[in-house]
mmCIF file of C-alpha atoms in Angstrom:
data_model
loop_
_atom_site.group_PDB
_atom_site.id
_atom_site.type_symbol
_atom_site.label_atom_id
_atom_site.label_comp_id
_atom_site.label_asym_id
_atom_site.label_seq_id
_atom_site.Cartn_x
_atom_site.Cartn_y
_atom_site.Cartn_z
ATOM 1 C CA UNK A 1 -10.669 -21.565 0.433
ATOM 2 C CA UNK A 2 -12.212 -18.098 0.365
ATOM 3 C CA UNK A 3 -10.090 -14.992 0.847
ATOM 4 C CA UNK A 4 -12.008 -11.777 1.445
ATOM 5 C CA UNK A 5 -11.174 -8.234 0.447
ATOM 6 C CA UNK A 6 -12.813 -4.836 0.868
ATOM 7 C CA UNK A 7 -11.369 -2.337 -1.597
ATOM 8 C CA UNK A 8 -12.327 0.810 -3.506
ATOM 9 C CA UNK A 9 -13.438 -0.571 -6.873
ATOM 10 C CA UNK A 10 -15.320 2.625 -7.693
ATOM 11 C CA UNK A 11 -14.791 6.264 -6.770
ATOM 12 C CA UNK A 12 -11.694 8.430 -6.639
ATOM 13 C CA UNK A 13 -9.343 5.682 -5.506
ATOM 14 C CA UNK A 14 -10.726 2.984 -7.778
ATOM 15 C CA UNK A 15 -7.587 2.443 -9.826
ATOM 16 C CA UNK A 16 -5.590 1.527 -6.727
ATOM 17 C CA UNK A 17 -8.298 -0.811 -5.423
ATOM 18 C CA UNK A 18 -8.700 -2.583 -8.747
ATOM 19 C CA UNK A 19 -4.941 -3.022 -9.103
ATOM 20 C CA UNK A 20 -4.740 -4.615 -5.651
ATOM 21 C CA UNK A 21 -7.617 -6.939 -6.546
ATOM 22 C CA UNK A 22 -6.265 -7.843 -9.995
ATOM 23 C CA UNK A 23 -2.706 -8.469 -8.823
ATOM 24 C CA UNK A 24 -3.958 -11.016 -6.302
ATOM 25 C CA UNK A 25 -6.416 -12.552 -8.746
ATOM 26 C CA UNK A 26 -3.614 -13.092 -11.254
ATOM 27 C CA UNK A 27 -1.529 -15.061 -8.769
ATOM 28 C CA UNK A 28 -4.473 -17.069 -7.413
ATOM 29 C CA UNK A 29 -5.419 -17.964 -11.012
ATOM 30 C CA UNK A 30 -1.884 -19.166 -11.657
ATOM 31 C CA UNK A 31 -2.088 -21.425 -8.603
ATOM 32 C CA UNK A 32 -5.579 -22.712 -9.433
ATOM 33 C CA UNK A 33 -4.727 -23.337 -13.112
ATOM 34 C CA UNK A 34 -1.850 -25.537 -11.931
ATOM 35 C CA UNK A 35 -4.293 -27.633 -9.917
ATOM 36 C CA UNK A 36 -4.603 -25.546 -6.806
ATOM 37 C CA UNK A 37 -3.175 -26.389 -3.391
ATOM 38 C CA UNK A 38 -3.420 -29.831 -1.752
ATOM 39 C CA UNK A 39 -6.238 -28.424 0.379
ATOM 40 C CA UNK A 40 -8.184 -27.069 -2.584
ATOM 41 C CA UNK A 41 -8.496 -24.017 -4.802
ATOM 42 C CA UNK A 42 -8.507 -20.371 -3.811
ATOM 43 C CA UNK A 43 -11.351 -17.925 -4.352
ATOM 44 C CA UNK A 44 -11.024 -14.167 -3.841
ATOM 45 C CA UNK A 45 -14.228 -12.300 -2.971
ATOM 46 C CA UNK A 46 -13.886 -8.518 -3.249
ATOM 47 C CA UNK A 47 -16.545 -6.075 -2.047
ATOM 48 C CA UNK A 48 -16.478 -2.415 -3.067
ATOM 49 C CA UNK A 49 -16.025 0.025 -0.210
ATOM 50 C CA UNK A 50 -15.844 3.161 -2.409
ATOM 51 C CA UNK A 51 -12.959 4.342 -0.211
ATOM 52 C CA UNK A 52 -15.463 4.855 2.624
ATOM 53 C CA UNK A 53 -14.778 3.558 6.137
ATOM 54 C CA UNK A 54 -18.471 2.864 6.726
ATOM 55 C CA UNK A 55 -18.523 0.413 3.832
ATOM 56 C CA UNK A 56 -15.163 -1.188 4.702
ATOM 57 C CA UNK A 57 -16.512 -2.078 8.149
ATOM 58 C CA UNK A 58 -19.795 -3.416 6.736
ATOM 59 C CA UNK A 59 -17.988 -5.364 4.034
ATOM 60 C CA UNK A 60 -15.736 -6.996 6.619
ATOM 61 C CA UNK A 61 -18.763 -8.305 8.521
ATOM 62 C CA UNK A 62 -20.272 -9.685 5.299
ATOM 63 C CA UNK A 63 -17.034 -11.361 4.277
ATOM 64 C CA UNK A 64 -16.469 -13.005 7.642
ATOM 65 C CA UNK A 65 -20.050 -13.975 8.442
ATOM 66 C CA UNK A 66 -21.642 -14.576 5.028
ATOM 67 C CA UNK A 67 -18.636 -15.756 2.958
ATOM 68 C CA UNK A 68 -16.799 -17.565 5.780
ATOM 69 C CA UNK A 69 -13.385 -16.313 4.676
ATOM 70 C CA UNK A 70 -10.191 -17.879 6.005
ATOM 71 C CA UNK A 71 -8.363 -14.549 5.683
ATOM 72 C CA UNK A 72 -8.884 -10.900 4.826
ATOM 73 C CA UNK A 73 -6.464 -9.489 2.263
ATOM 74 C CA UNK A 74 -5.230 -6.285 0.672
ATOM 75 C CA UNK A 75 -7.295 -3.511 2.235
ATOM 76 C CA UNK A 76 -6.270 -0.308 0.467
ATOM 77 C CA UNK A 77 -5.229 1.859 3.433
ATOM 78 C CA UNK A 78 -4.852 2.048 7.190
ATOM 79 C CA UNK A 79 -7.982 4.190 7.375
ATOM 80 C CA UNK A 80 -10.032 1.533 5.589
ATOM 81 C CA UNK A 81 -8.450 -1.216 7.684
ATOM 82 C CA UNK A 82 -9.261 0.171 11.149
ATOM 83 C CA UNK A 83 -13.057 -0.423 10.886
ATOM 84 C CA UNK A 84 -12.331 -4.099 10.190
ATOM 85 C CA UNK A 85 -10.433 -4.630 13.419
ATOM 86 C CA UNK A 86 -13.344 -5.397 15.819
ATOM 87 C CA UNK A 87 -14.510 -8.196 13.493
ATOM 88 C CA UNK A 88 -10.953 -9.452 12.998
ATOM 89 C CA UNK A 89 -10.451 -9.737 16.760
ATOM 90 C CA UNK A 90 -13.844 -11.249 17.471
ATOM 91 C CA UNK A 91 -13.544 -13.947 14.792
ATOM 92 C CA UNK A 92 -9.739 -14.333 14.925
ATOM 93 C CA UNK A 93 -9.297 -13.791 11.183
ATOM 94 C CA UNK A 94 -5.798 -13.283 9.723
ATOM 95 C CA UNK A 95 -5.722 -9.754 8.252
ATOM 96 C CA UNK A 96 -3.054 -9.947 5.565
ATOM 97 C CA UNK A 97 -1.067 -7.335 3.622
ATOM 98 C CA UNK A 98 -2.954 -4.068 4.048
ATOM 99 C CA UNK A 99 -1.538 -1.500 1.634
ATOM 100 C CA UNK A 100 -0.071 0.827 4.234
ATOM 101 C CA UNK A 101 3.139 1.444 6.129
ATOM 102 C CA UNK A 102 1.410 3.398 8.902
ATOM 103 C CA UNK A 103 2.245 2.439 12.467
ATOM 104 C CA UNK A 104 -1.464 2.653 13.290
ATOM 105 C CA UNK A 105 -2.341 -0.634 11.653
ATOM 106 C CA UNK A 106 0.738 -2.459 12.992
ATOM 107 C CA UNK A 107 -0.309 -1.744 16.574
ATOM 108 C CA UNK A 108 -3.836 -3.166 16.296
ATOM 109 C CA UNK A 109 -3.681 -6.871 17.222
ATOM 110 C CA UNK A 110 -1.867 -10.185 16.629
ATOM 111 C CA UNK A 111 -3.937 -11.053 13.538
ATOM 112 C CA UNK A 112 -2.523 -8.252 11.389
ATOM 113 C CA UNK A 113 0.279 -9.292 9.025
ATOM 114 C CA UNK A 114 2.081 -6.723 6.874
ATOM 115 C CA UNK A 115 4.633 -7.238 4.111
ATOM 116 C CA UNK A 116 5.422 -3.537 3.664
ATOM 117 C CA UNK A 117 8.203 -1.522 5.187
ATOM 118 C CA UNK A 118 7.086 1.272 7.522
ATOM 119 C CA UNK A 119 6.620 4.874 6.446
ATOM 120 C CA UNK A 120 9.537 5.734 8.729
ATOM 121 C CA UNK A 121 11.660 3.326 6.641
ATOM 122 C CA UNK A 122 10.455 5.058 3.487
ATOM 123 C CA UNK A 123 11.165 8.538 4.825
ATOM 124 C CA UNK A 124 14.692 7.454 5.773
ATOM 125 C CA UNK A 125 15.199 6.260 2.215
ATOM 126 C CA UNK A 126 13.766 9.490 0.838
ATOM 127 C CA UNK A 127 16.147 11.579 2.927
ATOM 128 C CA UNK A 128 19.109 9.531 1.705
ATOM 129 C CA UNK A 129 17.789 10.053 -1.815
ATOM 130 C CA UNK A 130 17.792 13.813 -1.320
ATOM 131 C CA UNK A 131 21.296 13.743 0.103
ATOM 132 C CA UNK A 132 22.407 16.500 2.468
ATOM 133 C CA UNK A 133 19.301 18.475 3.450
ATOM 134 C CA UNK A 134 21.238 21.579 4.321
ATOM 135 C CA UNK A 135 18.716 24.402 4.745
ATOM 136 C CA UNK A 136 16.077 22.579 2.743
ATOM 137 C CA UNK A 137 12.510 23.724 3.459
ATOM 138 C CA UNK A 138 10.149 20.751 3.644
ATOM 139 C CA UNK A 139 6.341 20.810 3.371
ATOM 140 C CA UNK A 140 4.186 17.750 4.032
ATOM 141 C CA UNK A 141 0.891 17.213 2.255
ATOM 142 C CA UNK A 142 -1.276 14.974 4.419
ATOM 143 C CA UNK A 143 -4.877 14.226 5.343
ATOM 144 C CA UNK A 144 -6.407 16.034 8.299
ATOM 145 C CA UNK A 145 -7.597 12.830 9.963
ATOM 146 C CA UNK A 146 -5.904 10.763 12.670
ATOM 147 C CA UNK A 147 -3.834 8.651 10.297
ATOM 148 C CA UNK A 148 -2.842 11.646 8.190
ATOM 149 C CA UNK A 149 -1.654 13.568 11.248
ATOM 150 C CA UNK A 150 0.350 10.544 12.398
ATOM 151 C CA UNK A 151 1.980 10.401 8.979
ATOM 152 C CA UNK A 152 2.947 14.067 9.353
ATOM 153 C CA UNK A 153 4.407 13.347 12.788
ATOM 154 C CA UNK A 154 6.406 10.452 11.365
ATOM 155 C CA UNK A 155 7.973 12.761 8.768
ATOM 156 C CA UNK A 156 8.616 15.407 11.440
ATOM 157 C CA UNK A 157 10.273 12.935 13.818
ATOM 158 C CA UNK A 158 12.666 11.710 11.131
ATOM 159 C CA UNK A 159 13.510 15.257 10.091
ATOM 160 C CA UNK A 160 14.373 16.190 13.716
ATOM 161 C CA UNK A 161 17.606 14.236 13.235
ATOM 162 C CA UNK A 162 18.533 16.756 10.528
ATOM 163 C CA UNK A 163 17.340 19.824 12.520
ATOM 164 C CA UNK A 164 14.527 20.349 10.059
ATOM 165 C CA UNK A 165 10.933 21.203 10.969
ATOM 166 C CA UNK A 166 8.419 20.542 8.175
ATOM 167 C CA UNK A 167 5.365 22.666 7.415
ATOM 168 C CA UNK A 168 1.958 20.949 7.478
ATOM 169 C CA UNK A 169 -0.561 21.294 4.659
ATOM 170 C CA UNK A 170 -3.619 19.297 5.688
ATOM 171 C CA UNK A 171 -6.372 18.357 3.238
ATOM 172 C CA UNK A 172 -9.784 16.750 3.586
ATOM 173 C CA UNK A 173 -10.012 13.052 2.727
ATOM 174 C CA UNK A 174 -12.245 12.213 -0.267
ATOM 175 C CA UNK A 175 -12.345 15.856 -1.370
ATOM 176 C CA UNK A 176 -10.810 17.963 -4.121
ATOM 177 C CA UNK A 177 -7.748 20.090 -3.456
ATOM 178 C CA UNK A 178 -9.021 23.573 -2.567
ATOM 179 C CA UNK A 179 -7.692 27.021 -3.470
ATOM 180 C CA UNK A 180 -6.764 27.427 0.193
ATOM 181 C CA UNK A 181 -4.745 24.186 0.140
ATOM 182 C CA UNK A 182 -2.782 25.509 -2.837
ATOM 183 C CA UNK A 183 -2.264 28.914 -1.163
ATOM 184 C CA UNK A 184 -1.010 27.187 2.002
ATOM 185 C CA UNK A 185 1.420 25.078 -0.013
ATOM 186 C CA UNK A 186 2.757 28.088 -1.889
ATOM 187 C CA UNK A 187 3.025 30.177 1.286
ATOM 188 C CA UNK A 188 5.253 27.496 2.822
ATOM 189 C CA UNK A 189 7.657 28.041 -0.121
ATOM 190 C CA UNK A 190 8.938 24.454 -0.078
ATOM 191 C CA UNK A 191 12.054 23.218 -1.728
ATOM 192 C CA UNK A 192 10.787 19.686 -1.190
ATOM 193 C CA UNK A 193 7.174 18.585 -0.808
ATOM 194 C CA UNK A 194 6.572 15.194 0.801
ATOM 195 C CA UNK A 195 3.239 13.671 -0.216
ATOM 196 C CA UNK A 196 1.516 11.237 2.137
ATOM 197 C CA UNK A 197 -1.913 11.223 0.425
ATOM 198 C CA UNK A 198 -3.410 9.048 -2.295
ATOM 199 C CA UNK A 199 -2.661 9.736 -5.949
ATOM 200 C CA UNK A 200 -5.715 11.872 -6.888
ATOM 201 C CA UNK A 201 -5.150 14.812 -4.494
ATOM 202 C CA UNK A 202 -1.362 14.508 -4.921
ATOM 203 C CA UNK A 203 -1.758 14.883 -8.703
ATOM 204 C CA UNK A 204 -4.123 17.822 -8.275
ATOM 205 C CA UNK A 205 -1.710 19.649 -6.000
ATOM 206 C CA UNK A 206 1.330 19.024 -8.205
ATOM 207 C CA UNK A 207 -0.510 20.123 -11.349
ATOM 208 C CA UNK A 208 -1.730 23.326 -9.687
ATOM 209 C CA UNK A 209 1.694 24.217 -8.335
ATOM 210 C CA UNK A 210 3.268 23.684 -11.736
ATOM 211 C CA UNK A 211 0.509 25.732 -13.430
ATOM 212 C CA UNK A 212 1.306 28.542 -10.992
ATOM 213 C CA UNK A 213 5.019 28.222 -11.897
ATOM 214 C CA UNK A 214 5.783 27.140 -8.340
ATOM 215 C CA UNK A 215 7.402 23.879 -9.267
ATOM 216 C CA UNK A 216 9.224 22.186 -6.429
ATOM 217 C CA UNK A 217 10.876 18.831 -5.890
ATOM 218 C CA UNK A 218 8.043 16.424 -4.993
ATOM 219 C CA UNK A 219 8.558 13.032 -3.423
ATOM 220 C CA UNK A 220 5.774 10.730 -2.297
ATOM 221 C CA UNK A 221 5.387 7.867 0.114
ATOM 222 C CA UNK A 222 4.350 4.583 -1.485
ATOM 223 C CA UNK A 223 0.772 5.157 -0.263
ATOM 224 C CA UNK A 224 0.024 7.336 -3.300
ATOM 225 C CA UNK A 225 0.569 4.459 -5.701
ATOM 226 C CA UNK A 226 3.530 5.086 -8.011
ATOM 227 C CA UNK A 227 1.886 3.853 -11.220
ATOM 228 C CA UNK A 228 -1.417 5.558 -10.488
ATOM 229 C CA UNK A 229 0.275 8.865 -9.692
ATOM 230 C CA UNK A 230 2.389 8.713 -12.862
ATOM 231 C CA UNK A 231 -0.715 8.120 -14.953
ATOM 232 C CA UNK A 232 -2.695 10.890 -13.228
ATOM 233 C CA UNK A 233 0.132 13.399 -13.682
ATOM 234 C CA UNK A 234 0.911 12.687 -17.327
ATOM 235 C CA UNK A 235 3.384 15.324 -18.569
ATOM 236 C CA UNK A 236 3.579 16.862 -15.095
ATOM 237 C CA UNK A 237 5.236 13.690 -13.765
ATOM 238 C CA UNK A 238 8.722 14.992 -14.571
ATOM 239 C CA UNK A 239 10.737 15.586 -11.415
ATOM 240 C CA UNK A 240 8.459 13.555 -9.148
ATOM 241 C CA UNK A 241 9.938 10.669 -7.148
ATOM 242 C CA UNK A 242 8.115 8.001 -5.178
ATOM 243 C CA UNK A 243 9.200 5.535 -2.535
ATOM 244 C CA UNK A 244 8.266 1.986 -3.574
ATOM 245 C CA UNK A 245 8.015 -1.088 -1.372
ATOM 246 C CA UNK A 246 8.593 -3.663 -4.115
ATOM 247 C CA UNK A 247 10.908 -3.631 -7.155
ATOM 248 C CA UNK A 248 9.565 -1.930 -10.269
ATOM 249 C CA UNK A 249 7.601 -4.099 -12.726
ATOM 250 C CA UNK A 250 10.410 -3.473 -15.240
ATOM 251 C CA UNK A 251 12.876 -5.427 -13.052
ATOM 252 C CA UNK A 252 12.282 -8.725 -14.886
ATOM 253 C CA UNK A 253 15.647 -10.094 -13.711
ATOM 254 C CA UNK A 254 14.099 -10.403 -10.229
ATOM 255 C CA UNK A 255 12.474 -13.868 -10.258
ATOM 256 C CA UNK A 256 9.249 -12.923 -8.456
ATOM 257 C CA UNK A 257 8.739 -9.943 -10.741
ATOM 258 C CA UNK A 258 9.089 -12.213 -13.771
ATOM 259 C CA UNK A 259 6.716 -14.750 -12.190
ATOM 260 C CA UNK A 260 4.101 -12.121 -11.418
ATOM 261 C CA UNK A 261 4.422 -10.558 -14.869
ATOM 262 C CA UNK A 262 3.745 -13.981 -16.405
ATOM 263 C CA UNK A 263 0.750 -14.462 -14.099
ATOM 264 C CA UNK A 264 -0.514 -10.992 -15.049
ATOM 265 C CA UNK A 265 -0.306 -11.744 -18.746
ATOM 266 C CA UNK A 266 -1.804 -15.202 -18.119
ATOM 267 C CA UNK A 267 -4.804 -13.549 -16.483
ATOM 268 C CA UNK A 268 -5.489 -11.763 -19.776
ATOM 269 C CA UNK A 269 -4.248 -8.262 -18.962
ATOM 270 C CA UNK A 270 -2.995 -6.290 -21.954
ATOM 271 C CA UNK A 271 -1.719 -3.209 -20.110
ATOM 272 C CA UNK A 272 1.571 -3.422 -18.181
ATOM 273 C CA UNK A 273 1.444 -4.513 -14.546
ATOM 274 C CA UNK A 274 1.502 -1.587 -12.134
ATOM 275 C CA UNK A 275 3.687 -1.342 -8.992
ATOM 276 C CA UNK A 276 0.503 -1.844 -6.939
ATOM 277 C CA UNK A 277 -0.527 -4.976 -8.836
ATOM 278 C CA UNK A 278 2.995 -6.381 -8.451
ATOM 279 C CA UNK A 279 2.935 -5.779 -4.691
ATOM 280 C CA UNK A 280 -0.445 -7.489 -4.461
ATOM 281 C CA UNK A 281 0.787 -10.449 -6.490
ATOM 282 C CA UNK A 282 3.789 -10.841 -4.197
ATOM 283 C CA UNK A 283 1.532 -10.581 -1.128
ATOM 284 C CA UNK A 284 -0.728 -13.252 -2.608
ATOM 285 C CA UNK A 285 2.288 -15.513 -3.075
ATOM 286 C CA UNK A 286 3.245 -15.139 0.589
ATOM 287 C CA UNK A 287 -0.335 -15.858 1.660
ATOM 288 C CA UNK A 288 -0.387 -18.976 -0.512
ATOM 289 C CA UNK A 289 2.830 -20.166 1.110
ATOM 290 C CA UNK A 290 1.120 -19.793 4.477
ATOM 291 C CA UNK A 291 -1.787 -21.853 3.165
ATOM 292 C CA UNK A 292 0.539 -24.581 1.940
ATOM 293 C CA UNK A 293 1.985 -24.872 5.443
ATOM 294 C CA UNK A 294 -1.367 -24.729 7.250
ATOM 295 C CA UNK A 295 -1.942 -28.499 7.384
ATOM 296 C CA UNK A 296 -4.605 -30.727 5.921
ATOM 297 C CA UNK A 297 -7.312 -28.075 6.271
ATOM 298 C CA UNK A 298 -6.895 -24.335 5.847
ATOM 299 C CA UNK A 299 -8.891 -22.647 8.600
ATOM 300 C CA UNK A 300 -8.490 -19.221 10.182
ATOM 301 C CA UNK A 301 -6.708 -20.828 13.130
ATOM 302 C CA UNK A 302 -4.408 -23.059 11.090
ATOM 303 C CA UNK A 303 -3.520 -20.230 8.725
ATOM 304 C CA UNK A 304 -2.806 -17.893 11.638
ATOM 305 C CA UNK A 305 -0.457 -20.501 13.124
ATOM 306 C CA UNK A 306 1.379 -21.156 9.883
ATOM 307 C CA UNK A 307 1.819 -17.455 9.036
ATOM 308 C CA UNK A 308 3.133 -16.738 12.533
ATOM 309 C CA UNK A 309 5.698 -19.506 12.133
ATOM 310 C CA UNK A 310 6.577 -18.720 8.504
ATOM 311 C CA UNK A 311 9.974 -17.282 9.380
ATOM 312 C CA UNK A 312 12.191 -16.000 6.575
ATOM 313 C CA UNK A 313 10.555 -16.601 3.201
ATOM 314 C CA UNK A 314 12.178 -15.508 -0.072
ATOM 315 C CA UNK A 315 9.508 -15.131 -2.734
ATOM 316 C CA UNK A 316 12.216 -14.815 -5.392
ATOM 317 C CA UNK A 317 14.103 -11.617 -4.741
ATOM 318 C CA UNK A 318 11.651 -10.203 -2.215
ATOM 319 C CA UNK A 319 12.051 -11.434 1.337
ATOM 320 C CA UNK A 320 9.560 -11.398 4.204
ATOM 321 C CA UNK A 321 10.296 -12.546 7.740
ATOM 322 C CA UNK A 322 7.483 -13.346 10.161
ATOM 323 C CA UNK A 323 8.043 -14.470 13.736
ATOM 324 C CA UNK A 324 5.590 -15.670 16.392
ATOM 325 C CA UNK A 325 5.770 -12.312 18.170
ATOM 326 C CA UNK A 326 6.403 -10.105 15.103
ATOM 327 C CA UNK A 327 4.135 -10.240 12.097
ATOM 328 C CA UNK A 328 5.498 -7.364 10.043
ATOM 329 C CA UNK A 329 7.779 -9.020 7.576
ATOM 330 C CA UNK A 330 8.727 -6.439 4.939
ATOM 331 C CA UNK A 331 11.750 -4.135 4.874
ATOM 332 C CA UNK A 332 12.257 -3.394 1.144
ATOM 333 C CA UNK A 333 12.252 0.259 0.123
ATOM 334 C CA UNK A 334 13.399 1.629 -3.224
ATOM 335 C CA UNK A 335 13.077 4.979 -4.961
ATOM 336 C CA UNK A 336 11.514 5.432 -8.363
ATOM 337 C CA UNK A 337 11.237 8.333 -10.787
ATOM 338 C CA UNK A 338 7.958 8.973 -12.585
ATOM 339 C CA UNK A 339 7.998 9.546 -16.334
ATOM 340 C CA UNK A 340 5.533 11.597 -18.424
ATOM 341 C CA UNK A 341 4.581 8.472 -20.355
ATOM 342 C CA UNK A 342 3.304 6.793 -17.169
ATOM 343 C CA UNK A 343 6.366 4.620 -16.569
ATOM 344 C CA UNK A 344 7.903 4.091 -13.146
ATOM 345 C CA UNK A 345 11.685 3.762 -13.283
ATOM 346 C CA UNK A 346 14.137 2.954 -10.508
#
């Protein structure tokens, strides 16, 4: 049973893409080493999209037509997922667990299944984390593309409830932070900066603000990748918080975290499992449960039916709930603090 994935294995977002791939591979290996499923063993085929939408669309065609995948899994963002949608619809392929909470991907079609909470859920958690906003000045760092602007609007809509209007600082996707970006951020004089970009530009902006002695409270949506951002920031990670959509890898008392940690070690990894790899491992477990319930043969159609009817499924401390007319099963949001040694602590 072939599962297909397009992910950035090289380029500026490679660490995130490889963590998504490796987290899933660890769980699939655990299942296969135990004899596989009654319908057979699972193979993950990952093609590198270099964080480029052109390649993510081309890779999707190759995976569906050349590799005959039963599902597509773990695309690294909403932006990379959108080019896959025409092929998903045409060939009726379950599109499972994209790494995004953006509304854009949820509104695409009935074959998209998410296990993440929405960015609106995350922002609500962030605001509770801040406490009373009072006269807090909020700046949002976001991409200047369609999805990035929607993320800014999501933050703005939530802040309306608190009579706050955030300032927009828009940056180019797949580009370095510019001097003008930094000037715009400093001119907004934020008390809180909300980051909705990936970890590389987020780290660049935070480092440059701190170097200019314009340190501010920084909090990021899960999209950045908590572990990746902590590593990229190093000593500048102090004071940075991140919304996370799974427990931290340190939470070994949570059964699914312990299970995924054992799978991670069993796959031969020496470094600690990242938040991203843990989320991917949990997503892989949910997909496997769908496969188990798909009948004697796992096909795109049988898997789509079983996932739609999955209902409430507790992976072991992380619950998803799919319904025939609602395929967005995740609601978990936590807050984590980044440490200078690269750790992510709740």
